[in-house]
Amino acid sequence: MELPTKILIGEGVIEKLGSFVEETSSSRKILVVSGKNVREALRDRVESSIPRMKWIEVTEPDIKNVEIVVRESRDAGSVVGIGGGKSVDVAKLAASFVGLRFYSVPTSASHDGIASPFASLRGTSRPYSEKAKPPYGILADVEIIASAPRRLLASGCGDLVSKLTAVKDWQLARDEKGEYYGNYAASLALMSASVVLSSKNLQPYSIGTVRDIVEALISAGVAAGIAGSSRPCSGSEHLFSHYLELIAPGKGLHGEKCGIGTIMMAKLHGLDWEKVKESLARFGAPVSARQIGITDEQVVESLLNASSVRPERYTILSKVKLTRETAYELAHSTEVI
Ligand SMILES: [Zn+2]
């Protein structure tokens, strides 16, 4: 198991970033990796908190940017990734390549990459995540995350509910293919999903709820670390999302597509898909394809071809083998199309 060692969550904790990442035994500089906007927004607070630091701006979540960070990290002591997703993933993979400690500082809660050992990059040989190392430390300032656009938090809720069908797919692979299944990792992932699924009495955007969502996303990443694979966090709903990204790049956020996928996969699994839909809607997450600019045909195509993204991953889609008619019926009956 590879797990994060230090986690700090709270309001205004960005002020403590320096002491959080500073290694008393090391005089090496700390590499801070972020996008341009985050740098502009947090520059003063981060620079005054970390005296020996070098800032690198990420332009794209691709291998070229990872290589830039790798080159700059030769005389660094550790790497800090600050941002919504791409900077954290670029920094995570670069730190893993050079064997440096990596600190994750999310500025939004749109997916579970905050704490997981996986990084999603463009321009790799496959459309799903690369295995890296989990962050050594995670510092999540709830105040910063709560002030990010609400769409990002709603997307995080989509990534959280997807653990429901991911765990069901994992159980299916255990029962039908004899695949290793970790009960504890599965339970932890399901608990993350329950933050959204049992949210009836929560104030969707209160600071307390934002904190719950951040903690749930971190727990989901930890569940993947315990399992040693993305199984507890990523099943048929993620394959659906990955295929959509291939045929309709840039339409919808990762968590938004996963949430919509979960509604349909929950129905295939015989779960309470209406509850999934209601929970997503409560947080303002999209529950239909047209809300994220996806056509009916693209949904049907993705349902039919999702398994091809990762043929070795056994899920409900491998078992059920949808036809064009049954795929359409599934999407239509759940009002995704
Ligand atoms: Zn995900």
Tab-separated table of C-alpha atoms and ligand atoms in Angstrom:
chain	number	residue	atom	x	y	z
A	1	MET	CA	0.000	0.000	0.000
A	2	GLU	CA	1.177	3.478	-0.779
A	3	LEU	CA	-0.667	6.198	1.091
A	4	PRO	CA	-0.322	9.918	1.781
A	5	THR	CA	1.594	10.625	5.014
A	6	LYS	CA	0.436	14.155	5.876
A	7	ILE	CA	-2.981	15.699	5.298
A	8	LEU	CA	-4.024	19.205	6.343
A	9	ILE	CA	-7.588	20.366	5.656
A	10	GLY	CA	-9.144	23.599	6.859
A	11	GLU	CA	-10.059	27.191	6.203
A	12	GLY	CA	-7.098	29.439	5.426
A	13	VAL	CA	-4.509	26.629	5.752
A	14	ILE	CA	-2.713	27.912	2.615
A	15	GLU	CA	-0.879	30.252	5.012
A	16	LYS	CA	0.755	27.149	6.509
A	17	LEU	CA	1.991	25.785	3.176
A	18	GLY	CA	5.633	26.682	3.908
A	19	SER	CA	5.873	24.788	7.188
A	20	PHE	CA	3.824	21.927	5.675
A	21	VAL	CA	6.243	21.288	2.791
A	22	GLU	CA	9.494	22.464	4.354
A	23	GLU	CA	11.886	19.618	5.221
A	24	THR	CA	14.088	20.797	8.089
A	25	SER	CA	16.962	18.550	6.978
A	26	SER	CA	16.992	19.828	3.393
A	27	SER	CA	18.406	23.063	2.059
A	28	ARG	CA	17.229	22.309	-1.456
A	29	LYS	CA	14.675	24.517	-3.153
A	30	ILE	CA	11.024	23.591	-3.433
A	31	LEU	CA	9.530	23.418	-6.890
A	32	VAL	CA	6.023	24.879	-7.106
A	33	VAL	CA	4.015	23.834	-10.167
A	34	SER	CA	0.757	25.579	-11.158
A	35	GLY	CA	-1.114	27.212	-14.013
A	36	LYS	CA	-0.941	30.927	-14.759
A	37	ASN	CA	-4.230	31.899	-13.045
A	38	VAL	CA	-3.466	30.068	-9.815
A	39	ARG	CA	-0.016	31.673	-9.765
A	40	GLU	CA	-1.536	35.111	-10.118
A	41	ALA	CA	-4.166	34.454	-7.441
A	42	LEU	CA	-1.894	32.860	-4.834
A	43	ARG	CA	1.539	34.299	-5.664
A	44	ASP	CA	1.936	36.555	-2.582
A	45	ARG	CA	0.708	34.033	-0.070
A	46	VAL	CA	2.768	31.130	-1.464
A	47	GLU	CA	5.981	33.094	-2.006
A	48	SER	CA	5.918	34.577	1.482
A	49	SER	CA	5.241	31.143	2.954
A	50	ILE	CA	8.050	29.239	1.143
A	51	PRO	CA	11.354	31.142	1.125
A	52	ARG	CA	13.418	28.830	-1.154
A	53	MET	CA	11.137	28.126	-4.048
A	54	LYS	CA	11.013	28.116	-7.825
A	55	TRP	CA	7.728	28.491	-9.677
A	56	ILE	CA	7.004	26.596	-12.903
A	57	GLU	CA	3.908	27.370	-14.966
A	58	VAL	CA	2.105	24.448	-16.605
A	59	THR	CA	0.434	25.210	-19.919
A	60	GLU	CA	-0.985	21.794	-20.863
A	61	PRO	CA	-1.518	18.488	-19.031
A	62	ASP	CA	0.884	16.639	-21.335
A	63	ILE	CA	4.218	14.796	-21.298
A	64	LYS	CA	6.070	17.886	-22.566
A	65	ASN	CA	5.108	19.786	-19.430
A	66	VAL	CA	6.063	16.789	-17.268
A	67	GLU	CA	9.516	16.822	-18.935
A	68	ILE	CA	9.929	20.532	-18.151
A	69	VAL	CA	9.205	19.876	-14.471
A	70	VAL	CA	11.555	16.848	-14.486
A	71	ARG	CA	14.385	19.012	-15.913
A	72	GLU	CA	13.835	21.728	-13.320
A	73	SER	CA	13.618	19.274	-10.439
A	74	ARG	CA	17.275	18.114	-10.605
A	75	ASP	CA	18.391	20.247	-7.680
A	76	ALA	CA	15.012	20.438	-5.936
A	77	GLY	CA	14.052	18.887	-2.595
A	78	SER	CA	10.373	18.343	-3.287
A	79	VAL	CA	7.601	19.211	-5.740
A	80	VAL	CA	4.344	21.010	-4.904
A	81	GLY	CA	1.444	20.917	-7.392
A	82	ILE	CA	-1.157	23.656	-6.884
A	83	GLY	CA	-4.340	23.762	-8.958
A	84	GLY	CA	-7.548	22.154	-10.113
A	85	GLY	CA	-6.248	19.120	-11.908
A	86	LYS	CA	-3.715	19.459	-14.677
A	87	SER	CA	-0.943	21.075	-12.618
A	88	VAL	CA	-1.402	18.565	-9.814
A	89	ASP	CA	-1.225	15.671	-12.292
A	90	VAL	CA	1.821	17.043	-14.154
A	91	ALA	CA	3.660	17.655	-10.872
A	92	LYS	CA	2.616	14.253	-9.488
A	93	LEU	CA	3.969	12.352	-12.477
A	94	ALA	CA	7.194	14.391	-12.665
A	95	ALA	CA	7.902	13.888	-8.942
A	96	SER	CA	7.245	10.180	-9.347
A	97	PHE	CA	9.724	9.977	-12.293
A	98	VAL	CA	12.538	11.650	-10.340
A	99	GLY	CA	11.693	10.094	-6.959
A	100	LEU	CA	10.968	13.336	-5.104
A	101	ARG	CA	8.309	13.922	-2.482
A	102	PHE	CA	5.132	15.319	-3.978
A	103	TYR	CA	2.677	17.616	-2.235
A	104	SER	CA	-0.833	18.102	-3.631
A	105	VAL	CA	-2.544	21.464	-3.054
A	106	PRO	CA	-5.980	21.359	-4.725
A	107	THR	CA	-7.717	24.674	-5.457
A	108	SER	CA	-10.946	22.936	-6.478
A	109	ALA	CA	-12.646	19.627	-5.749
A	110	SER	CA	-13.616	18.412	-9.196
A	111	HIS	CA	-12.183	14.843	-9.112
A	112	ASP	CA	-10.381	12.319	-6.904
A	113	GLY	CA	-6.911	12.875	-8.420
A	114	ILE	CA	-6.217	15.121	-5.389
A	115	ALA	CA	-4.994	12.122	-3.404
A	116	SER	CA	-4.837	9.158	-5.764
A	117	PRO	CA	-1.667	7.550	-7.147
A	118	PHE	CA	-2.940	8.215	-10.692
A	119	ALA	CA	-2.369	11.049	-13.148
A	120	SER	CA	-4.402	11.820	-16.283
A	121	LEU	CA	-2.402	13.301	-19.118
A	122	ARG	CA	-2.990	14.084	-22.759
A	123	GLY	CA	-0.859	12.604	-25.482
A	124	THR	CA	-0.161	9.285	-23.772
A	125	SER	CA	-0.794	5.937	-25.404
A	126	ARG	CA	-4.096	5.442	-23.563
A	127	PRO	CA	-7.067	7.609	-22.599
A	128	TYR	CA	-7.119	6.620	-18.908
A	129	SER	CA	-4.816	7.402	-15.994
A	130	GLU	CA	-1.091	6.709	-15.635
A	131	LYS	CA	0.105	5.136	-12.398
A	132	ALA	CA	2.367	7.445	-10.417
A	133	LYS	CA	2.942	7.683	-6.672
A	134	PRO	CA	0.321	9.044	-4.281
A	135	PRO	CA	1.107	12.473	-2.823
A	136	TYR	CA	3.312	12.476	0.288
A	137	GLY	CA	1.242	15.365	1.604
A	138	ILE	CA	-2.111	16.988	0.791
A	139	LEU	CA	-2.993	20.516	1.879
A	140	ALA	CA	-6.595	21.442	1.099
A	141	ASP	CA	-7.714	24.982	1.896
A	142	VAL	CA	-11.498	24.676	2.108
A	143	GLU	CA	-11.925	28.444	1.776
A	144	ILE	CA	-10.120	28.481	-1.597
A	145	ILE	CA	-11.955	25.341	-2.786
A	146	ALA	CA	-15.360	26.764	-1.747
A	147	SER	CA	-14.709	29.928	-3.755
A	148	ALA	CA	-13.968	27.988	-6.976
A	149	PRO	CA	-16.802	27.857	-9.562
A	150	ARG	CA	-19.683	25.665	-8.338
A	151	ARG	CA	-19.531	23.586	-11.489
A	152	LEU	CA	-16.191	22.164	-10.314
A	153	LEU	CA	-17.589	21.014	-6.962
A	154	ALA	CA	-20.618	19.489	-8.735
A	155	SER	CA	-18.191	17.602	-10.973
A	156	GLY	CA	-16.446	16.283	-7.848
A	157	CYS	CA	-19.830	14.943	-6.723
A	158	GLY	CA	-20.102	13.112	-10.058
A	159	ASP	CA	-16.712	11.478	-9.490
A	160	LEU	CA	-17.843	10.502	-5.969
A	161	VAL	CA	-21.157	8.814	-6.899
A	162	SER	CA	-19.272	6.815	-9.536
A	163	LYS	CA	-17.676	4.744	-6.730
A	164	LEU	CA	-21.085	3.077	-6.318
A	165	THR	CA	-20.945	1.386	-9.725
A	166	ALA	CA	-17.129	1.062	-9.710
A	167	VAL	CA	-17.361	-1.134	-6.590
A	168	LYS	CA	-20.243	-3.148	-8.115
A	169	ASP	CA	-18.126	-3.748	-11.224
A	170	TRP	CA	-15.207	-4.809	-9.027
A	171	GLN	CA	-17.472	-7.309	-7.188
A	172	LEU	CA	-18.635	-8.637	-10.547
A	173	ALA	CA	-15.020	-9.156	-11.639
A	174	ARG	CA	-14.335	-10.997	-8.374
A	175	ASP	CA	-17.388	-13.251	-8.762
A	176	GLU	CA	-17.075	-13.984	-12.461
A	177	LYS	CA	-13.340	-13.671	-13.180
A	178	GLY	CA	-11.785	-14.467	-9.789
A	179	GLU	CA	-10.172	-11.046	-9.654
A	180	TYR	CA	-8.625	-9.803	-6.399
A	181	TYR	CA	-11.156	-7.774	-4.402
A	182	GLY	CA	-10.321	-5.721	-1.342
A	183	ASN	CA	-13.246	-5.390	1.021
A	184	TYR	CA	-11.748	-2.533	3.010
A	185	ALA	CA	-10.804	-0.455	-0.041
A	186	ALA	CA	-14.269	-1.081	-1.487
A	187	SER	CA	-15.994	-0.010	1.746
A	188	LEU	CA	-13.929	3.171	1.900
A	189	ALA	CA	-14.824	4.039	-1.708
A	190	LEU	CA	-18.523	3.397	-1.001
A	191	MET	CA	-18.353	5.649	2.039
A	192	SER	CA	-17.040	8.423	-0.227
A	193	ALA	CA	-20.011	7.965	-2.550
A	194	SER	CA	-22.428	8.074	0.397
A	195	VAL	CA	-21.424	11.679	1.164
A	196	VAL	CA	-23.283	12.630	-2.023
A	197	LEU	CA	-25.917	9.870	-1.997
A	198	SER	CA	-27.019	10.595	1.605
A	199	SER	CA	-26.926	14.348	1.244
A	200	LYS	CA	-30.648	15.057	1.560
A	201	ASN	CA	-30.243	17.300	4.598
A	202	LEU	CA	-26.993	18.958	3.550
A	203	GLN	CA	-26.638	22.554	2.367
A	204	PRO	CA	-24.962	21.810	-0.998
A	205	TYR	CA	-22.485	24.717	-0.959
A	206	SER	CA	-21.950	25.377	2.733
A	207	ILE	CA	-18.357	25.326	3.924
A	208	GLY	CA	-19.114	22.182	5.961
A	209	THR	CA	-20.397	20.326	2.885
A	210	VAL	CA	-17.408	21.461	0.813
A	211	ARG	CA	-15.160	20.032	3.510
A	212	ASP	CA	-17.101	16.716	3.448
A	213	ILE	CA	-16.699	16.509	-0.330
A	214	VAL	CA	-12.969	17.263	-0.170
A	215	GLU	CA	-12.486	14.623	2.536
A	216	ALA	CA	-14.527	12.120	0.522
A	217	LEU	CA	-12.422	12.762	-2.621
A	218	ILE	CA	-9.235	12.286	-0.591
A	219	SER	CA	-10.631	9.044	0.911
A	220	ALA	CA	-11.472	7.774	-2.570
A	221	GLY	CA	-7.873	8.404	-3.649
A	222	VAL	CA	-6.674	6.601	-0.519
A	223	ALA	CA	-8.981	3.662	-1.370
A	224	ALA	CA	-7.166	3.345	-4.718
A	225	GLY	CA	-3.852	3.447	-2.844
A	226	ILE	CA	-5.007	0.638	-0.532
A	227	ALA	CA	-6.301	-1.454	-3.439
A	228	GLY	CA	-3.140	-0.819	-5.448
A	229	SER	CA	-5.338	-0.208	-8.481
A	230	SER	CA	-8.043	2.201	-9.604
A	231	ARG	CA	-10.680	-0.577	-9.239
A	232	PRO	CA	-12.566	0.911	-6.239
A	233	CYS	CA	-12.823	4.303	-7.963
A	234	SER	CA	-13.226	3.550	-11.627
A	235	GLY	CA	-15.568	1.097	-13.363
A	236	SER	CA	-17.913	1.015	-16.349
A	237	GLU	CA	-19.030	4.635	-15.713
A	238	HIS	CA	-15.406	5.780	-16.095
A	239	LEU	CA	-14.963	3.724	-19.291
A	240	PHE	CA	-18.087	5.461	-20.644
A	241	SER	CA	-16.603	8.849	-19.706
A	242	HIS	CA	-13.214	8.012	-21.256
A	243	TYR	CA	-14.829	6.942	-24.540
A	244	LEU	CA	-16.932	10.124	-24.630
A	245	GLU	CA	-13.734	12.124	-24.182
A	246	LEU	CA	-12.264	10.333	-27.232
A	247	ILE	CA	-15.196	11.109	-29.539
A	248	ALA	CA	-16.239	14.481	-28.054
A	249	PRO	CA	-13.053	15.935	-26.571
A	250	GLY	CA	-13.506	18.770	-24.099
A	251	LYS	CA	-17.283	18.332	-23.758
A	252	GLY	CA	-18.128	18.146	-20.056
A	253	LEU	CA	-15.783	17.741	-17.112
A	254	HIS	CA	-14.466	14.326	-16.072
A	255	GLY	CA	-16.744	14.093	-13.005
A	256	GLU	CA	-19.781	15.349	-14.932
A	257	LYS	CA	-19.437	12.576	-17.523
A	258	CYS	CA	-18.766	9.955	-14.832
A	259	GLY	CA	-21.880	11.072	-12.937
A	260	ILE	CA	-24.068	10.690	-16.032
A	261	GLY	CA	-22.425	7.323	-16.703
A	262	THR	CA	-23.194	6.227	-13.129
A	263	ILE	CA	-26.932	6.852	-13.594
A	264	MET	CA	-27.011	4.378	-16.514
A	265	MET	CA	-24.582	1.817	-15.047
A	266	ALA	CA	-26.558	1.858	-11.778
A	267	LYS	CA	-29.648	0.857	-13.765
A	268	LEU	CA	-27.723	-1.954	-15.492
A	269	HIS	CA	-26.595	-3.203	-12.074
A	270	GLY	CA	-30.165	-3.083	-10.739
A	271	LEU	CA	-29.288	-0.309	-8.262
A	272	ASP	CA	-31.383	2.723	-7.305
A	273	TRP	CA	-30.401	4.896	-10.300
A	274	GLU	CA	-33.094	7.464	-9.516
A	275	LYS	CA	-31.406	8.193	-6.195
A	276	VAL	CA	-28.093	8.720	-8.035
A	277	LYS	CA	-29.810	11.160	-10.357
A	278	GLU	CA	-31.558	13.057	-7.558
A	279	SER	CA	-28.316	13.353	-5.588
A	280	LEU	CA	-26.410	14.720	-8.584
A	281	ALA	CA	-29.180	17.211	-9.339
A	282	ARG	CA	-29.138	18.410	-5.710
A	283	PHE	CA	-25.545	19.561	-6.211
A	284	GLY	CA	-26.316	21.086	-9.609
A	285	ALA	CA	-24.393	18.387	-11.499
A	286	PRO	CA	-25.667	17.542	-15.001
A	287	VAL	CA	-27.937	14.494	-15.317
A	288	SER	CA	-28.521	14.538	-19.078
A	289	ALA	CA	-26.221	14.502	-22.097
A	290	ARG	CA	-27.542	17.722	-23.606
A	291	GLN	CA	-26.579	19.657	-20.468
A	292	ILE	CA	-22.924	19.115	-21.412
A	293	GLY	CA	-23.346	19.399	-25.185
A	294	ILE	CA	-23.272	15.665	-25.937
A	295	THR	CA	-25.583	14.242	-28.623
A	296	ASP	CA	-27.839	11.190	-28.251
A	297	GLU	CA	-25.754	9.364	-30.849
A	298	GLN	CA	-22.532	10.041	-28.943
A	299	VAL	CA	-24.082	8.564	-25.775
A	300	VAL	CA	-25.182	5.414	-27.616
A	301	GLU	CA	-21.762	5.076	-29.336
A	302	SER	CA	-20.013	5.437	-25.981
A	303	LEU	CA	-22.219	2.833	-24.324
A	304	LEU	CA	-21.478	0.415	-27.174
A	305	ASN	CA	-17.707	0.996	-27.275
A	306	ALA	CA	-16.744	1.931	-23.699
A	307	SER	CA	-15.279	-1.535	-22.978
A	308	SER	CA	-12.816	-1.155	-25.866
A	309	VAL	CA	-10.995	1.594	-23.930
A	310	ARG	CA	-9.741	-1.008	-21.503
A	311	PRO	CA	-10.705	-4.518	-22.651
A	312	GLU	CA	-9.003	-6.241	-19.683
A	313	ARG	CA	-11.237	-4.418	-17.181
A	314	TYR	CA	-14.301	-6.617	-16.612
A	315	THR	CA	-17.444	-4.582	-15.869
A	316	ILE	CA	-21.210	-4.802	-16.239
A	317	LEU	CA	-20.732	-3.660	-19.858
A	318	SER	CA	-18.607	-6.768	-20.578
A	319	LYS	CA	-21.356	-8.941	-19.099
A	320	VAL	CA	-24.495	-7.341	-20.546
A	321	LYS	CA	-23.226	-6.713	-24.114
A	322	LEU	CA	-25.566	-3.923	-25.157
A	323	THR	CA	-26.954	-3.709	-28.690
A	324	ARG	CA	-27.743	-0.392	-30.386
A	325	GLU	CA	-31.403	-0.832	-29.366
A	326	THR	CA	-30.768	-1.749	-25.721
A	327	ALA	CA	-28.141	1.013	-25.376
A	328	TYR	CA	-30.641	3.563	-26.689
A	329	GLU	CA	-33.328	2.183	-24.378
A	330	LEU	CA	-30.995	2.428	-21.351
A	331	ALA	CA	-30.078	6.060	-22.074
A	332	HIS	CA	-33.672	6.980	-22.902
A	333	SER	CA	-35.299	5.281	-19.899
A	334	THR	CA	-32.932	7.084	-17.501
A	335	GLU	CA	-33.562	10.363	-19.360
A	336	VAL	CA	-29.866	10.790	-20.104
A	337	ILE	CA	-31.026	11.319	-23.706
B	1	ZN	ZN	-12.632	9.781	-11.758
